[in-house]
Amino acid sequence: MTTEQAAAVLGGLRAAGVRITAARRAVVDALVAADEHVTADDLAARVAASHPDVHLSTVYRTLDALERLGVVTHVHFGHGRAVYHLSDRLHHHAVCEECGAVIELPSDVLVDVQARLRRDTGFEIDPHHFALVGRCRACI
Amino acid sequence: MTTEQAAAVLGGLRAAGVRITAARRAVVDALVAADEHVTADDLAARVAASHPDVHLSTVYRTLDALERLGVVTHVHFGHGRAVYHLSDRLHHHAVCEECGAVIELPSDVLVDVQARLRRDTGFEIDPHHFALVGRCRACI
DNA sequence: ATCTTTGCAAACTTTTTGCACCAAT
DNA sequence: ATTGGTGCAAAAAGTTTGCAAAGAT
């Protein structure tokens, strides 16, 4: 069940000179189908449903390739786990340290801070690569 | 060379019913002497200069005790490494993903964002536990 | 035929933990 | 004498890597 979007991603890979394998097709399908944020492990589990011998390291390598292509972005959610999503949906994330809940934030929440730091210190924050961490309403 | 500040910290530990050992004294001394942010590993190396057999796990356990006491805070600086500092100097951090440079930020940089998220989503960000990540002036 | 990609196992990094011994109170 | 602290080695958890075999082009 390769969707239109998955086909487009695969086409991009092919155009970039990357070979299309069963494992890659399966990873891309799983990634497009998962409309939340998934860890590499999650993704490997989903892929395993149809392709039991696709190894976790292959998932990592495919995600890497997709990331180099700009199609995929990964975000670090506090302690340890990184999650992946398609780059086209741009937003920030807040993660509850207590329960792990993830809130998607409008992508303008940090523009003022970003501008202030750029002006005052020359530092350019990248608010997509690491999530904001704290406590959600339920865990305060 | 136990300083006044170190003595105060040790006193706090003692008052909390924690035993004062040579290892703990050494860790506290090293922590007070280091006026930058140090990793547990850094700290272990500094401690080793005078107390070669203090184990890294003891450093972690001591930092843990100090953190429970509220004397020490740790901050995650992007990929993997956590750093420790005395809690009394409160500020935020921005870390360059390229060169690792750390910029200390005034502690009010995020109050607006914090207030906005609290109001809009009920989420309370904890801007001390994780640093902001990005690129410093030199690495852009 | 070539040269990339794969599966596997093993290394890696940072932090935590189980355990028997040791030491502060 | 207690009880908590220590060193050590080993386990976590998440990710990366070296390698020989398999597969896409």
mmCIF file of C-alpha atoms (C1' of nucleotides) in Angstrom:
data_model
loop_
_atom_site.group_PDB
_atom_site.id
_atom_site.type_symbol
_atom_site.label_atom_id
_atom_site.label_comp_id
_atom_site.label_asym_id
_atom_site.label_seq_id
_atom_site.Cartn_x
_atom_site.Cartn_y
_atom_site.Cartn_z
ATOM 1 C CA MET A 1 0.000 0.000 0.000
ATOM 2 C CA THR A 2 2.337 2.627 -1.296
ATOM 3 C CA THR A 3 0.507 5.922 -1.237
ATOM 4 C CA GLU A 4 0.892 8.849 -3.548
ATOM 5 C CA GLN A 5 3.004 10.670 -1.025
ATOM 6 C CA ALA A 6 5.201 7.642 -0.469
ATOM 7 C CA ALA A 7 5.646 7.306 -4.216
ATOM 8 C CA ALA A 8 6.775 10.906 -4.382
ATOM 9 C CA VAL A 9 9.317 10.348 -1.631
ATOM 10 C CA LEU A 10 10.600 7.225 -3.334
ATOM 11 C CA GLY A 11 10.851 9.149 -6.582
ATOM 12 C CA GLY A 12 12.923 11.746 -4.797
ATOM 13 C CA LEU A 13 15.221 9.075 -3.485
ATOM 14 C CA ARG A 14 15.583 7.538 -6.901
ATOM 15 C CA ALA A 15 16.292 10.939 -8.416
ATOM 16 C CA ALA A 16 19.003 11.444 -5.818
ATOM 17 C CA GLY A 17 20.678 8.281 -7.024
ATOM 18 C CA VAL A 18 19.601 6.216 -4.049
ATOM 19 C CA ARG A 19 18.549 2.669 -4.755
ATOM 20 C CA ILE A 20 14.999 1.652 -4.032
ATOM 21 C CA THR A 21 14.878 -1.526 -2.018
ATOM 22 C CA ALA A 22 12.049 -3.409 -0.375
ATOM 23 C CA ALA A 23 13.279 -2.208 3.013
ATOM 24 C CA ARG A 24 13.297 1.409 1.956
ATOM 25 C CA ARG A 25 9.882 1.151 0.398
ATOM 26 C CA ALA A 26 8.555 -0.336 3.628
ATOM 27 C CA VAL A 27 10.147 2.341 5.799
ATOM 28 C CA VAL A 28 8.819 5.133 3.637
ATOM 29 C CA ASP A 29 5.343 3.594 3.593
ATOM 30 C CA ALA A 30 5.347 3.254 7.369
ATOM 31 C CA LEU A 31 6.577 6.775 7.809
ATOM 32 C CA VAL A 32 3.946 8.281 5.537
ATOM 33 C CA ALA A 33 1.226 6.173 7.121
ATOM 34 C CA ALA A 34 2.212 7.211 10.650
ATOM 35 C CA ASP A 35 0.784 10.631 11.037
ATOM 36 C CA GLU A 36 2.251 11.167 14.468
ATOM 37 C CA HIS A 37 5.848 11.357 15.551
ATOM 38 C CA VAL A 38 7.527 7.995 15.617
ATOM 39 C CA THR A 39 10.745 6.737 17.068
ATOM 40 C CA ALA A 40 13.065 4.604 14.957
ATOM 41 C CA ASP A 41 11.970 1.710 17.076
ATOM 42 C CA ASP A 42 8.279 2.366 16.456
ATOM 43 C CA LEU A 43 8.958 2.531 12.797
ATOM 44 C CA ALA A 44 10.926 -0.705 12.841
ATOM 45 C CA ALA A 45 8.016 -2.398 14.607
ATOM 46 C CA ARG A 46 5.547 -1.143 12.019
ATOM 47 C CA VAL A 47 7.786 -2.188 9.190
ATOM 48 C CA ALA A 48 8.242 -5.591 10.774
ATOM 49 C CA ALA A 49 4.505 -6.244 10.424
ATOM 50 C CA SER A 50 4.967 -6.710 6.693
ATOM 51 C CA HIS A 51 8.741 -7.129 6.428
ATOM 52 C CA PRO A 52 9.905 -9.042 9.489
ATOM 53 C CA ASP A 53 13.546 -9.063 8.555
ATOM 54 C CA VAL A 54 14.102 -5.379 8.068
ATOM 55 C CA HIS A 55 16.627 -4.554 10.745
ATOM 56 C CA LEU A 56 16.506 -1.543 13.047
ATOM 57 C CA SER A 57 19.844 -0.396 11.703
ATOM 58 C CA THR A 58 18.360 -0.322 8.229
ATOM 59 C CA VAL A 59 15.580 1.871 9.516
ATOM 60 C CA TYR A 60 18.159 4.245 10.945
ATOM 61 C CA ARG A 61 20.096 4.258 7.702
ATOM 62 C CA THR A 62 16.981 4.909 5.656
ATOM 63 C CA LEU A 63 15.895 7.716 7.941
ATOM 64 C CA ASP A 64 19.355 9.129 7.557
ATOM 65 C CA ALA A 65 19.115 9.043 3.793
ATOM 66 C CA LEU A 66 15.700 10.671 3.898
ATOM 67 C CA GLU A 67 16.968 13.315 6.217
ATOM 68 C CA ARG A 68 19.890 14.131 3.945
ATOM 69 C CA LEU A 69 17.320 14.502 1.211
ATOM 70 C CA GLY A 70 15.402 16.955 3.355
ATOM 71 C CA VAL A 71 12.233 14.871 3.391
ATOM 72 C CA VAL A 72 12.460 13.825 7.009
ATOM 73 C CA THR A 73 13.314 15.706 10.174
ATOM 74 C CA HIS A 74 14.120 14.324 13.556
ATOM 75 C CA VAL A 75 13.488 15.982 16.876
ATOM 76 C CA HIS A 76 14.909 15.118 20.269
ATOM 77 C CA PHE A 77 12.215 14.737 22.885
ATOM 78 C CA GLY A 78 14.060 15.117 26.145
ATOM 79 C CA HIS A 79 15.785 12.140 27.689
ATOM 80 C CA GLY A 80 16.974 9.874 24.978
ATOM 81 C CA ARG A 81 14.283 9.262 22.452
ATOM 82 C CA ALA A 82 14.382 10.994 19.076
ATOM 83 C CA VAL A 83 11.325 11.057 16.866
ATOM 84 C CA TYR A 84 10.979 11.421 13.145
ATOM 85 C CA HIS A 85 8.409 13.034 10.944
ATOM 86 C CA LEU A 86 8.026 14.264 7.397
ATOM 87 C CA SER A 87 9.591 17.676 7.037
ATOM 88 C CA ASP A 88 6.608 19.225 5.338
ATOM 89 C CA ARG A 89 4.644 19.619 8.509
ATOM 90 C CA LEU A 90 6.629 22.298 10.257
ATOM 91 C CA HIS A 91 5.916 22.961 13.916
ATOM 92 C CA HIS A 92 7.555 23.000 17.311
ATOM 93 C CA HIS A 93 7.111 20.520 20.086
ATOM 94 C CA ALA A 94 6.670 20.621 23.810
ATOM 95 C CA VAL A 95 7.181 17.380 25.687
ATOM 96 C CA CYS A 96 6.020 16.599 29.182
ATOM 97 C CA GLU A 97 8.869 15.181 31.234
ATOM 98 C CA GLU A 98 6.419 13.398 33.437
ATOM 99 C CA CYS A 99 4.101 11.557 31.110
ATOM 100 C CA GLY A 100 5.743 12.019 27.740
ATOM 101 C CA ALA A 101 2.793 13.839 26.236
ATOM 102 C CA VAL A 102 3.677 15.857 23.166
ATOM 103 C CA ILE A 103 2.045 19.133 22.266
ATOM 104 C CA GLU A 104 2.535 20.592 18.835
ATOM 105 C CA LEU A 105 3.136 24.303 18.948
ATOM 106 C CA PRO A 106 2.516 26.855 16.234
ATOM 107 C CA SER A 107 5.793 27.587 14.494
ATOM 108 C CA ASP A 108 5.784 31.222 15.502
ATOM 109 C CA VAL A 109 6.009 30.748 19.278
ATOM 110 C CA LEU A 110 9.732 31.312 19.279
ATOM 111 C CA VAL A 111 10.245 33.925 16.598
ATOM 112 C CA ASP A 112 10.580 36.748 19.094
ATOM 113 C CA VAL A 113 13.121 34.901 21.193
ATOM 114 C CA GLN A 114 14.899 33.876 18.046
ATOM 115 C CA ALA A 115 15.089 37.467 16.810
ATOM 116 C CA ARG A 116 16.220 38.751 20.164
ATOM 117 C CA LEU A 117 19.024 36.226 20.458
ATOM 118 C CA ARG A 118 20.103 36.803 16.894
ATOM 119 C CA ARG A 119 20.313 40.524 17.508
ATOM 120 C CA ASP A 120 21.847 40.421 20.982
ATOM 121 C CA THR A 121 24.230 37.500 20.724
ATOM 122 C CA GLY A 122 24.459 36.425 17.093
ATOM 123 C CA PHE A 123 23.190 33.026 18.165
ATOM 124 C CA GLU A 124 20.693 31.402 15.836
ATOM 125 C CA ILE A 125 18.527 28.943 17.731
ATOM 126 C CA ASP A 126 17.139 25.962 15.875
ATOM 127 C CA PRO A 127 13.887 25.319 17.665
ATOM 128 C CA HIS A 128 13.029 22.292 15.565
ATOM 129 C CA HIS A 129 15.874 20.041 16.484
ATOM 130 C CA PHE A 130 15.137 19.910 20.201
ATOM 131 C CA ALA A 131 11.727 20.046 21.783
ATOM 132 C CA LEU A 132 10.808 22.335 24.626
ATOM 133 C CA VAL A 133 10.550 20.335 27.807
ATOM 134 C CA GLY A 134 8.314 20.856 30.807
ATOM 135 C CA ARG A 135 5.074 19.662 32.342
ATOM 136 C CA CYS A 136 1.732 19.330 30.686
ATOM 137 C CA ARG A 137 -1.461 20.564 32.284
ATOM 138 C CA ALA A 138 -2.256 17.161 33.715
ATOM 139 C CA CYS A 139 1.155 16.661 35.323
ATOM 140 C CA ILE A 140 1.743 20.020 36.969
ATOM 141 C CA MET B 1 41.265 23.331 49.783
ATOM 142 C CA THR B 2 37.699 23.364 50.911
ATOM 143 C CA THR B 3 36.303 26.848 50.378
ATOM 144 C CA GLU B 4 33.675 28.634 52.353
ATOM 145 C CA GLN B 5 31.051 27.814 49.782
ATOM 146 C CA ALA B 6 32.039 24.174 49.724
ATOM 147 C CA ALA B 7 31.843 24.082 53.501
ATOM 148 C CA ALA B 8 28.332 25.482 53.341
ATOM 149 C CA VAL B 9 27.296 22.823 50.850
ATOM 150 C CA LEU B 10 28.817 20.094 52.982
ATOM 151 C CA GLY B 11 27.017 21.511 55.982
ATOM 152 C CA GLY B 12 23.783 21.310 54.067
ATOM 153 C CA LEU B 13 24.455 17.700 53.231
ATOM 154 C CA ARG B 14 25.240 16.888 56.821
ATOM 155 C CA ALA B 15 22.091 18.662 57.960
ATOM 156 C CA ALA B 16 20.109 16.565 55.521
ATOM 157 C CA GLY B 17 21.439 13.461 57.209
ATOM 158 C CA VAL B 18 23.841 12.618 54.412
ATOM 159 C CA ARG B 19 27.238 11.309 55.451
ATOM 160 C CA ILE B 20 30.307 13.313 54.574
ATOM 161 C CA THR B 21 32.924 11.176 52.960
ATOM 162 C CA ALA B 22 36.246 11.963 51.357
ATOM 163 C CA ALA B 23 34.706 11.329 47.959
ATOM 164 C CA ARG B 24 31.852 13.723 48.579
ATOM 165 C CA ARG B 25 34.139 16.386 49.913
ATOM 166 C CA ALA B 26 36.277 16.076 46.790
ATOM 167 C CA VAL B 27 33.307 16.235 44.445
ATOM 168 C CA VAL B 28 31.876 19.283 46.177
ATOM 169 C CA ASP B 29 35.261 21.017 46.156
ATOM 170 C CA ALA B 30 35.717 20.326 42.456
ATOM 171 C CA LEU B 31 32.209 21.517 41.705
ATOM 172 C CA VAL B 32 32.603 24.757 43.606
ATOM 173 C CA ALA B 33 36.030 25.379 42.091
ATOM 174 C CA ALA B 34 34.772 24.810 38.541
ATOM 175 C CA ASP B 35 32.991 27.988 37.689
ATOM 176 C CA GLU B 36 31.861 26.778 34.315
ATOM 177 C CA HIS B 37 29.481 23.979 33.464
ATOM 178 C CA VAL B 38 31.038 20.591 33.884
ATOM 179 C CA THR B 39 30.041 17.130 32.816
ATOM 180 C CA ALA B 40 30.132 14.284 35.307
ATOM 181 C CA ASP B 41 33.168 13.055 33.457
ATOM 182 C CA ASP B 42 34.968 16.395 33.755
ATOM 183 C CA LEU B 43 34.235 16.421 37.408
ATOM 184 C CA ALA B 44 35.495 12.880 37.871
ATOM 185 C CA ALA B 45 38.730 13.851 36.115
ATOM 186 C CA ARG B 46 39.207 16.855 38.370
ATOM 187 C CA VAL B 47 38.457 14.828 41.447
ATOM 188 C CA ALA B 48 40.871 12.153 40.295
ATOM 189 C CA ALA B 49 43.718 14.666 40.459
ATOM 190 C CA SER B 50 43.616 14.483 44.241
ATOM 191 C CA HIS B 51 41.540 11.343 44.800
ATOM 192 C CA PRO B 52 42.426 8.864 42.055
ATOM 193 C CA ASP B 53 40.099 6.154 43.246
ATOM 194 C CA VAL B 54 36.862 8.089 43.360
ATOM 195 C CA HIS B 55 34.758 6.339 40.781
ATOM 196 C CA LEU B 56 32.627 8.022 38.147
ATOM 197 C CA SER B 57 29.564 6.313 39.550
ATOM 198 C CA THR B 58 30.266 7.940 42.898
ATOM 199 C CA VAL B 59 30.407 11.304 41.175
ATOM 200 C CA TYR B 60 27.007 10.619 39.669
ATOM 201 C CA ARG B 61 25.630 9.522 43.007
ATOM 202 C CA THR B 62 26.987 12.581 44.756
ATOM 203 C CA LEU B 63 25.615 14.896 42.086
ATOM 204 C CA ASP B 64 22.316 13.145 42.529
ATOM 205 C CA ALA B 65 22.348 13.746 46.262
ATOM 206 C CA LEU B 66 23.253 17.386 45.742
ATOM 207 C CA GLU B 67 20.510 17.755 43.225
ATOM 208 C CA ARG B 68 17.928 16.302 45.562
ATOM 209 C CA LEU B 69 19.124 18.839 48.075
ATOM 210 C CA GLY B 70 18.547 21.584 45.528
ATOM 211 C CA VAL B 71 22.168 22.718 45.536
ATOM 212 C CA VAL B 72 23.014 21.455 42.082
ATOM 213 C CA THR B 73 21.145 21.581 38.790
ATOM 214 C CA HIS B 74 21.875 19.690 35.639
ATOM 215 C CA VAL B 75 21.148 20.806 32.125
ATOM 216 C CA HIS B 76 21.102 18.763 28.934
ATOM 217 C CA PHE B 77 23.231 20.285 26.210
ATOM 218 C CA GLY B 78 21.981 18.713 23.035
ATOM 219 C CA HIS B 79 23.231 15.311 21.984
ATOM 220 C CA GLY B 80 23.944 13.321 25.059
ATOM 221 C CA ARG B 81 26.087 15.286 27.425
ATOM 222 C CA ALA B 82 24.546 16.742 30.570
ATOM 223 C CA VAL B 83 26.336 19.415 32.552
ATOM 224 C CA TYR B 84 26.095 20.362 36.172
ATOM 225 C CA HIS B 85 26.354 23.633 37.998
ATOM 226 C CA LEU B 86 25.464 25.108 41.346
ATOM 227 C CA SER B 87 21.807 26.067 41.436
ATOM 228 C CA ASP B 88 22.407 29.531 42.782
ATOM 229 C CA ARG B 89 23.445 30.947 39.463
ATOM 230 C CA LEU B 90 20.209 30.841 37.543
ATOM 231 C CA HIS B 91 20.313 31.361 33.810
ATOM 232 C CA HIS B 92 19.449 29.702 30.542
ATOM 233 C CA HIS B 93 21.811 28.194 28.051
ATOM 234 C CA ALA B 94 22.208 28.154 24.320
ATOM 235 C CA VAL B 95 24.515 25.533 22.871
ATOM 236 C CA CYS B 96 26.039 25.539 19.419
ATOM 237 C CA GLU B 97 25.476 22.200 17.718
ATOM 238 C CA GLU B 98 28.521 22.742 15.590
ATOM 239 C CA CYS B 99 31.278 23.708 18.001
ATOM 240 C CA GLY B 100 29.693 23.099 21.374
ATOM 241 C CA ALA B 101 30.052 26.712 22.489
ATOM 242 C CA VAL B 102 27.746 27.620 25.333
ATOM 243 C CA ILE B 103 26.160 31.014 25.746
ATOM 244 C CA GLU B 104 24.519 31.943 28.999
ATOM 245 C CA LEU B 105 21.252 33.746 28.490
ATOM 246 C CA PRO B 106 19.499 36.120 30.845
ATOM 247 C CA SER B 107 16.783 34.229 32.672
ATOM 248 C CA ASP B 108 13.999 36.340 31.255
ATOM 249 C CA VAL B 109 14.431 35.421 27.586
ATOM 250 C CA LEU B 110 11.677 32.866 27.727
ATOM 251 C CA VAL B 111 9.163 34.392 30.101
ATOM 252 C CA ASP B 112 6.884 35.578 27.319
ATOM 253 C CA VAL B 113 6.868 32.222 25.604
ATOM 254 C CA GLN B 114 6.379 30.571 28.953
ATOM 255 C CA ALA B 115 3.402 32.779 29.765
ATOM 256 C CA ARG B 116 1.883 32.295 26.361
ATOM 257 C CA LEU B 117 2.115 28.521 26.518
ATOM 258 C CA ARG B 118 0.784 28.435 30.028
ATOM 259 C CA ARG B 119 -2.211 30.502 28.993
ATOM 260 C CA ASP B 120 -2.884 28.814 25.645
ATOM 261 C CA THR B 121 -2.101 25.214 26.386
ATOM 262 C CA GLY B 122 -1.601 24.797 30.128
ATOM 263 C CA PHE B 123 1.895 23.566 29.405
ATOM 264 C CA GLU B 124 4.586 24.790 31.753
ATOM 265 C CA ILE B 125 7.966 24.752 30.040
ATOM 266 C CA ASP B 126 11.035 24.222 32.157
ATOM 267 C CA PRO B 127 13.672 26.181 30.288
ATOM 268 C CA HIS B 128 16.446 25.208 32.658
ATOM 269 C CA HIS B 129 16.459 21.509 32.177
ATOM 270 C CA PHE B 130 17.231 21.562 28.468
ATOM 271 C CA ALA B 131 19.369 24.101 26.684
ATOM 272 C CA LEU B 132 18.314 25.885 23.541
ATOM 273 C CA VAL B 133 20.231 24.473 20.614
ATOM 274 C CA GLY B 134 21.384 26.187 17.457
ATOM 275 C CA ARG B 135 24.419 27.802 15.880
ATOM 276 C CA CYS B 136 26.667 30.385 17.368
ATOM 277 C CA ARG B 137 27.794 33.454 15.479
ATOM 278 C CA ALA B 138 31.026 31.805 14.399
ATOM 279 C CA CYS B 139 29.368 28.661 13.049
ATOM 280 C CA ILE B 140 26.469 30.058 11.066
ATOM 281 C "C1'" DA C 1 29.390 -6.324 -13.402
ATOM 282 C "C1'" DT C 2 29.363 -2.883 -10.358
ATOM 283 C "C1'" DC C 3 28.710 -0.721 -6.333
ATOM 284 C "C1'" DT C 4 25.094 0.214 -2.931
ATOM 285 C "C1'" DT C 5 22.456 -1.670 0.649
ATOM 286 C "C1'" DT C 6 21.423 -5.179 3.947
ATOM 287 C "C1'" DG C 7 21.408 -8.099 8.214
ATOM 288 C "C1'" DC C 8 23.871 -9.140 11.914
ATOM 289 C "C1'" DA C 9 26.664 -8.547 15.782
ATOM 290 C "C1'" DA C 10 29.398 -5.780 18.112
ATOM 291 C "C1'" DA C 11 30.948 -1.135 19.526
ATOM 292 C "C1'" DC C 12 29.613 3.048 21.383
ATOM 293 C "C1'" DT C 13 28.189 6.822 24.886
ATOM 294 C "C1'" DT C 14 26.195 8.311 28.920
ATOM 295 C "C1'" DT C 15 24.062 6.991 33.014
ATOM 296 C "C1'" DT C 16 22.271 3.589 36.273
ATOM 297 C "C1'" DT C 17 22.328 -0.447 39.204
ATOM 298 C "C1'" DG C 18 23.414 -4.886 41.928
ATOM 299 C "C1'" DC C 19 26.468 -6.370 45.053
ATOM 300 C "C1'" DA C 20 29.852 -7.355 48.528
ATOM 301 C "C1'" DC C 21 32.965 -4.620 51.206
ATOM 302 C "C1'" DC C 22 34.006 -0.411 53.887
ATOM 303 C "C1'" DA C 23 33.511 3.454 56.600
ATOM 304 C "C1'" DA C 24 30.789 7.638 59.017
ATOM 305 C "C1'" DT C 25 27.973 8.253 62.573
ATOM 306 C "C1'" DA D 1 26.940 -1.576 65.632
ATOM 307 C "C1'" DT D 2 24.221 0.290 62.248
ATOM 308 C "C1'" DT D 3 23.284 2.026 57.992
ATOM 309 C "C1'" DG D 4 24.630 4.377 54.265
ATOM 310 C "C1'" DG D 5 28.435 4.934 50.873
ATOM 311 C "C1'" DT D 6 31.954 2.992 47.863
ATOM 312 C "C1'" DG D 7 34.392 0.612 43.987
ATOM 313 C "C1'" DC D 8 33.732 -2.340 40.574
ATOM 314 C "C1'" DA D 9 31.700 -4.573 36.815
ATOM 315 C "C1'" DA D 10 27.852 -5.155 34.337
ATOM 316 C "C1'" DA D 11 23.411 -3.481 32.453
ATOM 317 C "C1'" DA D 12 20.851 -0.271 30.512
ATOM 318 C "C1'" DA D 13 19.079 2.679 26.204
ATOM 319 C "C1'" DG D 14 19.651 4.599 21.780
ATOM 320 C "C1'" DT D 15 22.419 4.844 17.954
ATOM 321 C "C1'" DT D 16 26.313 3.786 14.929
ATOM 322 C "C1'" DT D 17 29.586 0.878 12.460
ATOM 323 C "C1'" DG D 18 32.524 -3.031 10.275
ATOM 324 C "C1'" DC D 19 31.852 -6.684 7.582
ATOM 325 C "C1'" DA D 20 30.673 -10.206 4.227
ATOM 326 C "C1'" DA D 21 26.689 -11.554 1.650
ATOM 327 C "C1'" DA D 22 22.676 -10.058 -1.142
ATOM 328 C "C1'" DG D 23 20.530 -7.159 -4.373
ATOM 329 C "C1'" DA D 24 19.486 -2.853 -7.512
ATOM 330 C "C1'" DT D 25 21.033 -0.755 -11.373
#
